[in-house]
Structure formats: C-alpha cells, structure tokens
Coordinates of C-alpha atoms and ligand atoms in Angstrom, one line a residue:
X30 CA 13.9 6.8 -29.5
X31 CA 16.1 8.2 -26.7
X32 CA 15.2 7.1 -23.2
X33 CA 13.7 9.7 -20.8
X34 CA 15.2 9.6 -17.4
X35 CA 13.3 11.3 -14.6
X36 CA 14.4 12.0 -11.0
X37 CA 11.4 11.9 -8.7
X38 CA 11.3 13.6 -5.3
X39 CA 8.6 13.0 -2.6
X40 CA 8.3 14.6 0.9
X41 CA 4.6 15.3 1.4
X42 CA 4.2 13.4 4.7
X43 CA 6.6 11.2 6.7
X44 CA 8.6 9.6 4.0
X45 CA 11.6 11.3 2.4
X46 CA 12.0 9.6 -1.0
X47 CA 13.9 9.9 -4.3
X48 CA 13.9 7.7 -7.3
X49 CA 15.2 7.4 -10.9
X50 CA 12.8 6.0 -13.5
X51 CA 13.2 5.5 -17.2
X52 CA 10.3 6.1 -19.6
X53 CA 7.8 6.2 -16.7
X54 CA 8.0 2.5 -16.2
X55 CA 11.5 1.2 -15.5
X56 CA 12.7 1.9 -12.0
X57 CA 16.5 2.3 -11.7
X58 CA 16.4 3.2 -8.0
X59 CA 13.7 3.8 -5.3
X60 CA 15.1 5.1 -2.0
X61 CA 12.7 5.7 0.8
X62 CA 13.7 6.9 4.3
X63 CA 10.7 6.3 6.5
X64 CA 10.1 8.3 9.6
X65 CA 7.4 6.0 10.8
X66 CA 9.3 4.9 14.0
X67 CA 9.8 8.6 15.0
X68 CA 6.1 9.4 14.7
X69 CA 4.8 6.1 16.1
X70 CA 5.7 7.3 19.6
X71 CA 3.1 10.1 19.2
X72 CA 0.5 7.9 17.5
X73 CA 0.5 9.9 14.3
X74 CA 2.6 12.2 12.1
X75 CA 3.9 15.3 13.9
X76 CA 4.3 17.9 11.2
X77 CA 7.2 19.9 12.8
X78 CA 9.2 16.7 13.4
X79 CA 8.5 15.6 9.8
X80 CA 9.8 18.8 8.3
X81 CA 13.0 18.8 10.3
X82 CA 13.7 15.2 9.4
X83 CA 13.1 15.9 5.7
X84 CA 15.7 18.7 5.9
X85 CA 18.3 16.2 7.3
X86 CA 17.4 13.4 4.8
X87 CA 16.6 15.0 1.5
X88 CA 20.1 15.4 0.1
X89 CA 21.5 12.1 1.2
X90 CA 18.3 10.3 -0.1
X91 CA 18.7 12.1 -3.5
X92 CA 22.4 11.2 -3.6
X93 CA 21.6 7.5 -2.9
X94 CA 18.9 7.4 -5.6
X95 CA 21.3 8.7 -8.2
X96 CA 24.1 6.4 -7.0
X97 CA 21.9 3.3 -7.0
X98 CA 20.7 4.1 -10.4
X99 CA 24.2 4.6 -11.5
X100 CA 23.4 8.0 -13.1
X101 CA 24.6 11.5 -12.6
X102 CA 22.6 14.7 -12.7
X103 CA 23.9 15.1 -16.3
X104 CA 21.9 12.0 -17.3
X105 CA 18.6 13.2 -15.9
X106 CA 16.1 14.7 -18.3
X107 CA 13.8 16.3 -15.8
X108 CA 13.1 16.6 -12.1
X109 CA 9.6 15.7 -10.9
X110 CA 8.5 16.7 -7.4
X111 CA 5.3 16.4 -5.3
X112 CA 4.0 19.9 -4.6
X113 CA 0.7 19.0 -3.0
X114 CA -1.4 18.0 -1.3
X115 CA 0.3 17.3 2.0
X116 CA 1.9 19.0 5.0
X117 CA 3.2 22.4 3.9
X118 CA 6.5 22.3 5.8
X119 CA 7.2 18.8 4.6
X120 CA 6.3 19.5 0.9
X121 CA 8.5 22.6 0.9
X122 CA 11.6 20.6 1.6
X123 CA 11.2 18.4 -1.5
X124 CA 10.0 21.4 -3.7
X125 CA 13.0 23.5 -2.6
X126 CA 15.5 20.7 -3.3
X127 CA 13.9 20.0 -6.7
X128 CA 14.0 23.7 -7.6
X129 CA 17.7 24.0 -6.5
X130 CA 18.6 21.0 -8.7
X131 CA 16.6 22.4 -11.7
X132 CA 18.3 25.8 -11.3
X133 CA 21.8 24.4 -11.0
X134 CA 21.5 21.9 -13.9
X135 CA 19.1 23.9 -16.1
X136 CA 16.9 20.9 -16.4
X137 CA 13.1 21.1 -16.6
X138 CA 11.1 21.0 -13.4
X139 CA 7.8 19.1 -13.2
X140 CA 5.2 19.5 -10.5
X141 CA 3.3 16.5 -9.5
X142 CA 0.0 16.1 -7.6
X143 CA 0.7 13.4 -4.9
X144 CA -2.5 11.5 -5.7
X145 CA -1.8 11.5 -9.4
X146 CA 1.6 10.0 -8.3
X147 CA -0.2 7.2 -6.4
X148 CA -2.2 6.4 -9.5
X149 CA 1.0 6.3 -11.6
X150 CA 2.4 3.6 -9.3
X151 CA 0.3 1.2 -11.3
X152 CA 2.2 2.0 -14.5
X153 CA 5.4 0.8 -12.9
X154 CA 4.0 -2.6 -11.8
X155 CA 1.7 -3.1 -14.9
X156 CA 3.8 -2.2 -18.0
X157 CA 0.8 -2.7 -20.3
X158 CA -1.6 -0.5 -18.4
X159 CA -3.0 2.4 -20.3
X160 CA -5.9 4.8 -19.6
X161 CA -8.8 4.8 -19.6
X162 CA -9.5 3.1 -16.3
X163 CA -11.1 3.8 -12.9
X164 CA -8.7 4.1 -9.9
X165 CA -9.7 3.8 -6.2
X166 CA -7.1 6.0 -4.4
X167 CA -7.2 5.3 -0.7
X168 CA -4.5 6.6 1.6
X169 CA -4.0 8.3 5.0
X170 CA -5.2 11.6 3.7
X171 CA -7.5 10.7 0.7
X172 CA -10.3 8.5 -0.5
X173 CA -11.2 9.2 -4.1
X174 CA -12.7 7.3 -7.0
X175 CA -10.9 8.8 -10.0
X176 CA -11.8 8.3 -13.7
X177 CA -8.4 8.3 -15.4
X178 CA -9.4 9.3 -19.0
X179 CA -5.9 9.9 -20.1
X180 CA -2.4 10.1 -18.6
X181 CA -3.0 13.8 -17.6
X182 CA -6.8 13.8 -17.5
X183 CA -8.6 13.0 -14.3
X184 CA -12.2 13.2 -13.2
X185 CA -13.3 12.7 -9.6
X186 CA -16.3 10.4 -9.5
X187 CA -16.5 10.2 -5.7
X188 CA -14.6 11.3 -2.6
X189 CA -14.8 11.2 1.2
X190 CA -16.9 13.8 2.8
X191 CA -15.0 13.5 6.1
X192 CA -12.3 11.1 7.1
X193 CA -10.1 9.3 4.7
X194 CA -10.1 5.5 4.8
X195 CA -6.5 5.3 6.1
X196 CA -7.3 7.9 8.7
X197 CA -10.1 5.6 10.0
X198 CA -7.7 2.6 10.1
X199 CA -5.1 4.8 12.0
X200 CA -7.7 6.1 14.6
X201 CA -9.3 2.7 15.3
X202 CA -5.8 1.2 15.7
X203 CA -4.9 3.9 18.2
X204 CA -8.1 3.2 20.2
X205 CA -7.4 -0.5 20.2
X206 CA -3.8 0.1 21.3
X207 CA -2.4 -1.4 18.1
X208 CA -0.1 1.5 17.3
X209 CA 0.8 3.6 14.2
X210 CA 0.4 3.1 11.3
X211 CA -2.9 1.4 11.9
X212 CA -3.6 -0.2 8.5
X213 CA -1.0 -3.0 8.6
X214 CA -1.8 -3.8 12.3
X215 CA -5.6 -4.0 11.7
X216 CA -5.1 -6.0 8.5
X217 CA -3.0 -8.5 10.5
X218 CA -5.5 -8.8 13.4
X219 CA -8.5 -9.0 11.0
X220 CA -7.1 -12.2 9.5
X221 CA -7.7 -13.9 12.9
X222 CA -11.2 -12.5 13.4
X223 CA -14.8 -12.9 12.2
X224 CA -15.9 -10.1 9.8
X225 CA -19.6 -10.8 10.7
X226 CA -19.1 -10.7 14.4
X227 CA -20.2 -7.0 14.9
X228 CA -22.3 -5.1 12.4
X229 CA -20.9 -1.6 12.0
X230 CA -22.7 1.0 9.8
X231 CA -22.0 1.5 6.1
X232 CA -22.9 4.9 4.6
X233 CA -24.3 5.1 1.1
X234 CA -25.4 8.5 -0.2
X235 CA -28.0 8.6 -2.9
X236 CA -26.9 9.6 -6.4
X237 CA -23.2 9.9 -5.5
X238 CA -20.2 7.7 -5.1
X239 CA -19.0 9.7 -2.1
X240 CA -17.7 8.1 1.1
X241 CA -18.2 8.9 4.8
X242 CA -16.1 7.1 7.4
X243 CA -16.6 9.3 10.5
X244 CA -19.8 7.6 11.5
X245 CA -18.2 4.2 11.3
X246 CA -15.2 5.4 13.2
X247 CA -17.5 6.7 16.0
X248 CA -19.5 3.5 16.1
X249 CA -16.3 1.4 16.5
X250 CA -15.0 3.8 19.2
X251 CA -18.3 3.7 21.1
X252 CA -18.3 -0.1 20.9
X253 CA -14.8 -0.3 22.4
X254 CA -15.6 2.2 25.2
X255 CA -18.9 0.5 26.1
X256 CA -17.1 -2.9 26.3
X257 CA -14.4 -1.3 28.5
X258 CA -17.1 0.4 30.8
X259 CA -18.8 -2.9 31.2
X260 CA -15.5 -4.6 32.0
X261 CA -15.9 -7.0 29.1
X262 CA -12.9 -8.3 27.4
X263 CA -12.7 -7.1 23.8
X264 CA -12.2 -9.6 21.0
X265 CA -9.7 -7.4 19.1
X266 CA -9.5 -9.6 16.0
X267 CA -13.3 -9.6 15.6
X268 CA -13.5 -5.8 16.1
X269 CA -10.7 -5.4 13.4
X270 CA -12.3 -7.8 11.0
X271 CA -15.8 -6.3 11.3
X272 CA -14.5 -2.7 11.0
X273 CA -12.3 -3.6 8.0
X274 CA -15.3 -5.4 6.4
X275 CA -17.4 -2.3 6.7
X276 CA -14.7 -0.1 5.1
X277 CA -14.0 -2.6 2.3
X278 CA -17.8 -3.1 1.5
X279 CA -18.3 0.6 0.9
X280 CA -15.0 1.0 -1.1
X281 CA -15.8 -1.9 -3.4
X282 CA -19.5 -1.2 -3.8
X283 CA -18.9 2.5 -4.8
X284 CA -15.9 1.7 -7.1
X285 CA -17.8 -1.0 -9.0
X286 CA -20.8 1.2 -9.5
X287 CA -18.7 4.1 -10.7
X288 CA -16.6 1.9 -13.0
X289 CA -19.8 0.4 -14.6
X290 CA -21.1 3.9 -15.3
X291 CA -17.9 4.9 -17.1
X292 CA -17.8 1.7 -19.2
X293 CA -14.1 1.1 -18.5
X294 CA -12.7 -2.4 -18.4
X295 CA -10.0 -2.0 -15.8
X296 CA -10.1 -1.0 -12.1
X297 CA -6.9 0.0 -10.4
X298 CA -6.2 0.5 -6.7
X299 CA -3.7 3.0 -5.3
X300 CA -2.5 4.5 -2.1
X301 CA -1.5 3.1 1.3
X302 CA -4.8 1.4 2.0
X303 CA -4.5 -0.4 -1.4
X304 CA -2.0 -2.6 0.5
X305 CA -4.9 -4.0 2.5
X306 CA -5.1 -7.7 1.8
X307 CA -8.9 -7.9 2.3
X308 CA -9.6 -4.9 0.0
X309 CA -7.4 -6.5 -2.7
X310 CA -9.1 -9.9 -2.4
X311 CA -12.6 -8.5 -2.3
X312 CA -12.2 -6.2 -5.2
X313 CA -10.8 -9.0 -7.3
X314 CA -13.5 -11.4 -6.3
X315 CA -16.4 -9.0 -6.8
X316 CA -15.0 -7.6 -10.0
X317 CA -14.7 -10.9 -11.8
X318 CA -18.5 -11.3 -11.9
X319 CA -18.7 -7.9 -13.6
X320 CA -15.9 -8.7 -16.1
X321 CA -13.4 -6.0 -14.8
X322 CA -9.7 -6.6 -14.7
X323 CA -8.3 -5.5 -11.2
X324 CA -4.8 -4.2 -10.9
X325 CA -2.9 -3.0 -7.8
X326 CA 0.7 -1.9 -7.2
X327 CA 3.2 -4.0 -5.2
X328 CA 3.1 -3.2 -1.4
X329 CA 6.1 -0.8 -1.6
X330 CA 4.5 1.1 -4.5
X331 CA 1.2 1.5 -2.6
X332 CA 2.6 3.6 0.2
X333 CA 4.5 6.8 -0.3
X334 CA 7.5 6.6 -2.6
X335 CA 9.2 8.7 -5.3
X336 CA 9.2 6.2 -8.2
X337 CA 5.5 6.9 -8.6
X338 CA 6.3 10.6 -8.7
X339 CA 9.0 10.0 -11.4
X340 CA 6.5 7.9 -13.4
X341 CA 3.8 10.6 -13.3
X342 CA 6.6 13.1 -14.2
X343 CA 7.4 11.2 -17.4
X344 CA 3.8 11.7 -18.7
X345 CA 4.0 15.4 -18.0
X346 CA 7.5 15.5 -19.6
X347 CA 6.4 14.0 -22.9
X348 CA 3.6 16.5 -23.1
X349 CA 6.0 19.4 -22.3
X350 CA 4.2 20.2 -19.1
X351 CA 6.9 22.0 -17.2
X352 CA 6.8 24.5 -14.4
X353 CA 9.1 27.4 -13.5
X354 CA 11.2 28.1 -10.4
X355 CA 8.4 30.1 -8.7
X356 CA 6.8 26.7 -7.9
X357 CA 5.4 26.6 -4.3
X358 CA 4.0 23.9 -2.1
X359 CA 0.2 23.8 -2.3
X360 CA -1.1 21.9 0.8
X361 CA -4.7 21.5 -0.5
X362 CA -4.7 20.7 -4.2
X363 CA -7.4 19.0 -6.2
X364 CA -6.7 16.1 -8.6
X365 CA -6.3 17.4 -12.1
X366 CA -5.6 21.0 -11.0
X367 CA -2.4 22.4 -12.3
X368 CA -2.2 20.7 -15.7
X369 CA -1.4 23.6 -18.0
X370 CA 0.4 22.4 -21.2
X371 CA 1.2 25.9 -22.3
X372 CA 3.6 26.5 -19.4
X373 CA 7.1 27.5 -20.3
X374 CA 10.1 25.1 -20.1
X375 CA 11.9 25.9 -16.9
X376 CA 12.5 29.6 -15.9
Ligands
KG4_408 O1 -0.3 6.5 0.8 P1 0.3 6.6 2.2 O2 1.6 5.9 2.4 O3 0.3 8.0 2.7 C1 -0.6 9.0 2.4 O4 -0.5 9.6 1.3 O5 -1.5 9.2 3.2 O6 -0.9 5.9 3.1 C2 -0.7 5.7 4.4 C3 -2.0 5.1 5.0 C4 -2.0 5.0 6.5 O7 -3.2 5.5 6.9 C5 -1.9 3.5 6.7 O8 -2.5 3.0 7.9 C6 -2.6 2.9 5.5 O9 -2.1 3.7 4.5 N1 -2.2 1.5 5.3 C7 -3.1 0.5 5.3 C8 -2.4 -0.7 5.1 N2 -1.0 -0.4 4.9 C9 -1.0 1.0 5.0 N3 -4.4 0.5 5.5 C10 -5.1 -0.7 5.5 N4 -4.4 -1.9 5.3 C11 -3.1 -2.0 5.1 N5 -2.5 -3.1 4.9
ZN409 ZN1 0.5 9.1 -0.2

C-alpha cells in the first residue's frame, strides 16, 4: 500500500511547529520553535506577542520541516492543522498557512482538535497502540479523562470544572518565584522535598470523574502568604512536593476509576503535564495492581508539537474526513466536535 505523508501544523499557543509524518506513526521531521523565553519575562503567555511571533516563524518552520524530512509539497498527501481550542490570534496563523498551502497545491486540508492531537502523540511513540483506551489529557489549558473508543471517536468521562492541572502548576510556580513554565520547575524542586510535609486539599465530586484545582491553588497560595507574613522561611521543595502529590493523587484516582468503568486494558497519558515524572511513576505503580498497561509519550511529544497533529491528521485522512477552505479558528472547541465524515474533499 502507498505511504500517506501528512504535513502537520500547530500554532495554538506559544509554539510554532511543523512536522512531516508517514502513516500516522513514522516522524520524518518535527520542527518546534518555542517562544517560551519571550513569554517567561511576563510569567505567562501574552497572546498578542504569541500571534506576532507565529507570523514571523510559521513559513520558515514549515520550510525546515519539509527540508528535514527531505520531501517537497508535491510529496505531501494532506495538510493537517490545529484549528482549536487555543488563542484565536495564534490559531489563525497556522490555519491561514495551512489553507494557503492546500489552495496552492490542491491537496486536502484536515482540521485537528488540539487535544485529539495530544492523544495521537501516543501513536507515534507506541507503534502497536490501538483504541480502545482511556487517555488522561493534562496540559496548560485542559484536564480531561477521555475514552478513546476509536481513532476518531471520543467520549469525555471527566474534565476540570475550573483550572487546568498545568495552569495550577504555572500559578504556584509564579507565587514561589520559580518562573514560567511552572511544571518542569516544580517537578524538579519536588524531587528534593517531602510530599507528606503539608496536607493540601483534594477535591472529589460524587458520581463524576471531574476535577477541580482552584481550591488547591488557593490553599497553596494562602500557605505561602501566611508563611511570608509570619516571616517564616518557606521550604520550597516541601511545598512543591506536597502540591504535586495533591494534583497527582486526584489525577490518578479519577483516571483509574474511569478506566475500570470502561473495561479498557490500557491507560495513556498526554499533554504537557504528562511530562511530570511523579505523575508517570504513580500512574504506572498504581495501575499495575489493577492490571492496566500505562503508556505515555516521550517528553518532546508531551508538550506542543506538530507531529502529533500530523498523526491525528492521518486517521482523518484515511476516513476521508477533509475540510474546505472556509475553515476558521475555533478558540473553544469540545473534543470529538467537528468529525463529519461526509465533508467534501477540499474546496
Ligand atoms: O501541552 P502543553 O505544551 O500546552 C498546552 O496545550 O497547554 O502544556 C503546557 C503545560 C504547562 O502548564 C507546563 O507547566 C506543563 O504543561 N508542564 C508540566 C511539566 N512539563 C510541562 N507540568 C508538570 N510537570 C512537568 N514536568
Ligand atoms: Zn497543548
């Protein structure tokens, strides 16, 4: 069978990325221009700066991805692009570039939900993985437990009612003066601390696998402020380890319960917070007793990249799920929304 070569484009937040992937699993190139240093100065992503930087970077990044893969636009079978959720100004740059390439080459355009992309990162790193499985998707903007019934069929089993897990890591890091992005900094500090030193609250709702992290965030901020007011020196590693333990406990508890209910055998992790070493280790340890196989992407595939978008694009491509050139960015988009197999091929 002929190989299917997909060009993936991602610009939903502060990474401008392009990648070429064969048959959804083999990465020929994965170019990521991160703007993290630019935004770190402000303690978080500044949407206007992100959009302007995407405009500067998008074409050079796409060029590099094609060159590194040693392919030309002629060799590409389809162009997959993140169209939501994300920052509207940032999404629009990737969407516009993808539409322009689709129009100029007359190749099919494929719209990808960013979170479905994060889930697909697991296909790249685990060539034998096939649905069904349950995926915990935890990133800067999202915390979802998703039942992946098939490549294009998703059911949300639980989601955050307020802050995303990554958002909590970033806010706590800022309060502790550890900088942006907060996840890697807290992960590092937590390794030196005692997770049982401070008991921070865990929220469990009845009859749902939903999450809530805003109470935990407030509890940690209050703890830090009170210590400062009393002139006490903070044990930063202990605060980080105790906070991280509270997040991980809830993420793992809810995911295991949800996975048991569906009867799947595999649990996957995805999104930036899936890079967290304690989350990975705890999920693996606690899943073993229940007989689940736990899979997670390599670090670079956890955070934003375009290989995951190209991989997801392949599964739409083989089902003839194409979109036309009226495609627009959709800043708030639910998982699973937008899969319409009857859509026409291009134009
Ligand atoms: O998936 P991603 O790159 O962007 C979004 O789609 O949001 O995720 C970024 C988030 C940030 O909140 C960052 O702090 C978090 O992932 N993150 C981590 C770690 N590495 C990145 N959180 C916890 N532990 C980590 N090691
Ligand atoms: Zn992301």
